[in-house]
Amino acid sequence: MTMSIHQYLCLTDNYGALVHDPATGATACVDVPEAGPTLAALRERDWNLTDILITHHHADHIQGVPDVKVKFPKAKIWGPAKDAARIPFLDHEVKEGDMARVGSLGAKVIETPGHTLGHIAYYFDGEEAAFCGDTLFSLGCGRVFETPLAVMWSSLMKLAALPGETQVYCGHEYTEANGRFAASVEPGNPVLKARIEEVARLRAGRRPTVPTTLAAELAANPFLRAEEPAIQAAVGMAGTHPAAVFAELRTRKDRF
Ligand SMILES: [Zn+2]
């Protein structure tokens, strides 16, 4: 690991993150839910913001950008080409397979449509860190607003193909509520049970539950486990295509 990552809370349950390249001094923030905490985090570390990586167009991910740009007018903004019309200030419009550059660091762009049409994730290859925005949460996934449910399943499977040791950074602190739904689906999963206990301890101390790892999510997150017989049986869909099982899980979670 050569890069430093600093995650910080914004608004009520959003996370912002700074990614710093010690080799060049370049620093990026991943989404800007709120300018104040972002600028404070930069100031505390004496880091100069060079880049802003946007995952998707929702206000709680981009609304801090203008105020941050006032302070760091040279910072370049990267974001999804497919949503350029809804993210008006992009300097670099990126799509699947492109690399976003932060100094000597490179983040591979993974298109993950579902939560929004243009949603992208950033994967720092070799650094084993992925910034998944509102696509993958610990023990959950984002609401699917702009595509059919099966498209979100494909997006999650792209993230699931990353190495198990990948540190997964998420756009929100939703793990506790996600755990309640996950336990209702798969109450007999010992890994899930242990994670829920860990999350309760962390939250009691007001500590973050993310980043998580992909391996941990594959073992406990029902939305990545739609192929598992136990999950399929729990929703009465044994032997069904996992995309359909995922759709049923997501629909149930919306009502939970
Ligand atoms: Zn969102």
XYZ file of C-alpha atoms and ligand atoms in Angstrom:
257
model
C 0.000 0.000 0.000
C 1.485 3.302 -1.031
C -1.549 5.538 -0.766
C -3.159 6.965 2.357
C -6.914 6.997 2.719
C -8.839 9.117 5.186
C -12.579 8.552 5.537
C -14.783 11.096 7.313
C -18.452 11.562 8.093
C -20.573 14.188 6.315
C -24.213 15.269 6.767
C -25.809 12.537 8.900
C -24.678 9.235 7.399
C -22.633 10.033 4.273
C -18.948 9.258 4.002
C -16.404 11.323 2.167
C -12.899 10.015 1.583
C -9.533 11.529 0.797
C -7.024 9.543 -1.220
C -3.443 10.800 -0.953
C -0.431 9.865 -3.050
C 2.702 10.450 -0.930
C 4.941 10.126 -3.999
C 3.558 13.234 -5.702
C 1.485 14.931 -3.012
C -1.637 14.568 -5.163
C -4.871 14.205 -3.212
C -8.370 13.362 -4.361
C -11.660 13.369 -2.573
C -14.189 10.742 -3.514
C -17.562 12.516 -3.709
C -18.204 15.734 -1.805
C -21.344 15.360 0.306
C -20.383 18.491 2.240
C -17.607 21.042 1.702
C -16.917 21.891 5.382
C -15.753 18.455 6.610
C -13.857 17.903 3.339
C -11.922 21.155 3.655
C -11.306 20.493 7.360
C -9.928 17.021 6.610
C -7.577 18.486 3.990
C -6.459 21.263 6.329
C -5.749 18.857 9.215
C -3.407 16.853 6.981
C -2.050 19.818 5.046
C -3.012 18.029 1.818
C -3.542 19.932 -1.417
C -6.655 18.824 -3.303
C -5.795 18.010 -6.923
C -8.713 15.823 -7.994
C -12.341 15.076 -7.206
C -13.745 11.652 -8.095
C -17.532 11.602 -8.432
C -19.463 8.303 -8.279
C -22.942 9.538 -9.212
C -25.142 12.569 -9.632
C -27.158 12.572 -6.384
C -27.006 15.835 -4.460
C -25.647 14.211 -1.319
C -22.554 13.186 -3.313
C -21.838 16.333 -5.340
C -23.336 19.309 -3.540
C -20.071 20.246 -1.803
C -18.101 20.476 -5.046
C -18.613 24.207 -5.807
C -17.436 25.356 -2.361
C -14.445 23.011 -2.462
C -13.545 24.365 -5.916
C -13.507 27.912 -4.548
C -10.710 26.864 -2.215
C -8.968 24.549 -4.722
C -9.783 26.026 -8.155
C -7.210 23.839 -9.944
C -8.741 20.543 -8.764
C -9.867 18.425 -11.710
C -13.244 16.734 -11.497
C -13.706 13.182 -12.742
C -17.093 11.575 -13.172
C -19.310 9.350 -15.276
C -19.561 10.281 -18.958
C -23.040 8.779 -18.988
C -24.265 11.305 -16.440
C -22.291 14.324 -17.647
C -25.537 16.191 -18.275
C -26.518 15.821 -14.631
C -23.039 16.575 -13.224
C -22.385 19.878 -14.941
C -18.818 20.554 -13.816
C -16.810 17.529 -15.034
C -13.301 18.043 -16.422
C -12.812 14.349 -17.211
C -15.772 12.259 -18.389
C -14.906 8.602 -17.801
C -16.401 5.269 -18.732
C -15.832 1.539 -18.177
C -12.140 0.639 -18.180
C -10.845 4.234 -18.132
C -8.308 5.234 -15.494
C -8.769 8.214 -13.242
C -5.335 9.564 -12.303
C -4.419 10.924 -8.897
C -0.729 11.761 -9.102
C 1.028 8.446 -9.678
C -2.054 6.482 -8.610
C -4.576 5.063 -11.045
C -8.199 4.218 -10.337
C -9.911 1.922 -12.776
C -13.443 3.001 -13.601
C -16.091 0.314 -13.223
C -19.549 1.214 -14.510
C -22.132 0.054 -11.981
C -25.545 1.202 -13.231
C -28.604 0.574 -11.053
C -28.796 3.076 -8.207
C -28.398 5.635 -10.993
C -27.896 5.057 -14.701
C -24.393 6.499 -14.792
C -23.089 5.286 -11.420
C -19.406 4.333 -11.416
C -17.017 2.818 -8.888
C -13.277 3.552 -8.653
C -10.895 0.658 -8.097
C -7.309 1.427 -7.153
C -5.620 -1.602 -8.657
C -2.601 -2.703 -6.616
C -3.814 -0.634 -3.663
C -6.686 -3.036 -3.034
C -9.240 -0.310 -2.460
C -12.579 0.224 -4.176
C -14.875 3.218 -3.772
C -18.332 1.903 -4.522
C -20.511 4.945 -3.820
C -24.125 3.874 -3.386
C -23.844 0.566 -5.266
C -22.466 -1.766 -2.596
C -22.909 -1.195 1.120
C -21.800 -3.392 3.962
C -24.505 -6.052 4.328
C -26.603 -4.228 1.719
C -26.748 -2.448 -1.598
C -28.123 0.811 -2.936
C -31.733 1.326 -3.858
C -32.314 0.763 -7.554
C -33.782 3.967 -8.969
C -32.845 4.158 -12.621
C -32.499 0.683 -14.173
C -34.264 -2.661 -14.069
C -33.297 -4.657 -10.964
C -31.333 -7.206 -13.037
C -28.946 -4.453 -14.166
C -28.037 -3.744 -10.533
C -27.365 -7.454 -10.025
C -24.879 -7.389 -12.929
C -23.203 -4.315 -11.434
C -22.850 -5.992 -8.052
C -21.364 -9.077 -9.706
C -18.715 -6.886 -11.370
C -17.690 -5.625 -7.933
C -17.891 -9.168 -6.529
C -15.241 -10.228 -9.068
C -12.612 -7.955 -7.471
C -10.039 -9.654 -5.199
C -11.452 -10.756 -1.832
C -8.968 -8.630 0.111
C -10.237 -5.435 -1.582
C -11.141 -2.749 0.953
C -14.662 -1.655 0.075
C -15.475 2.001 0.809
C -19.184 2.883 0.773
C -21.125 6.112 0.394
C -23.122 5.693 3.591
C -23.104 4.277 7.102
C -26.092 1.968 6.673
C -24.653 -1.258 8.062
C -26.738 -1.552 11.217
C -30.090 -1.316 9.378
C -28.772 -3.512 6.580
C -27.831 -6.132 9.171
C -31.394 -6.247 10.481
C -32.711 -7.075 7.015
C -29.894 -9.546 6.284
C -30.619 -11.404 9.529
C -34.289 -11.662 8.569
C -33.240 -13.407 5.343
C -30.420 -15.617 6.573
C -30.687 -15.962 10.364
C -28.550 -19.124 10.415
C -25.450 -17.591 8.807
C -22.737 -17.539 11.517
C -20.554 -15.058 9.596
C -23.483 -12.653 9.357
C -24.230 -13.101 13.054
C -20.620 -12.288 13.970
C -20.604 -9.242 11.699
C -23.830 -7.921 13.233
C -22.276 -8.225 16.704
C -19.142 -6.441 15.513
C -21.254 -3.670 13.958
C -23.219 -3.208 17.196
C -19.950 -2.811 19.120
C -18.552 -0.324 16.589
C -21.736 1.764 16.482
C -22.019 1.789 20.284
C -18.633 3.549 20.194
C -19.820 5.769 17.304
C -17.162 4.232 15.084
C -17.543 3.548 11.347
C -18.314 0.028 10.131
C -16.700 0.638 6.753
C -14.465 0.042 4.940
C -15.335 -3.606 4.801
C -13.685 -6.229 2.624
C -15.146 -7.915 -0.387
C -14.491 -11.341 1.139
C -16.461 -10.348 4.252
C -19.364 -9.125 2.104
C -19.378 -12.264 -0.036
C -19.780 -14.275 3.168
C -22.536 -12.199 4.774
C -24.211 -9.742 2.397
C -27.454 -11.282 1.095
C -27.403 -9.103 -2.024
C -24.143 -10.749 -3.147
C -25.399 -14.203 -2.176
C -28.471 -14.608 -4.396
C -26.955 -17.820 -5.774
C -26.746 -19.418 -2.317
C -29.277 -22.201 -1.676
C -29.986 -20.859 1.839
C -30.893 -17.416 0.445
C -32.942 -18.857 -2.409
C -34.861 -21.076 0.026
C -35.458 -18.149 2.382
C -37.362 -16.257 -0.318
C -39.042 -19.398 -1.681
C -37.115 -19.322 -4.966
C -34.922 -22.465 -4.894
C -33.234 -23.104 -8.232
C -34.171 -19.675 -9.641
C -31.780 -17.420 -11.600
C -29.828 -15.312 -9.091
C -30.842 -12.063 -10.817
C -34.484 -12.865 -10.033
C -33.607 -13.785 -6.455
C -31.703 -10.509 -6.129
C -34.736 -8.628 -7.469
C -36.946 -10.270 -4.857
C -34.484 -9.440 -2.070
C -34.192 -5.802 -3.166
C -37.979 -5.456 -3.398
C -38.375 -6.936 0.096
C -35.719 -4.604 1.491
C -37.547 -1.593 0.014
C -40.574 -2.599 2.089
C -38.672 -3.758 5.187
Zn -27.161 8.054 -4.253
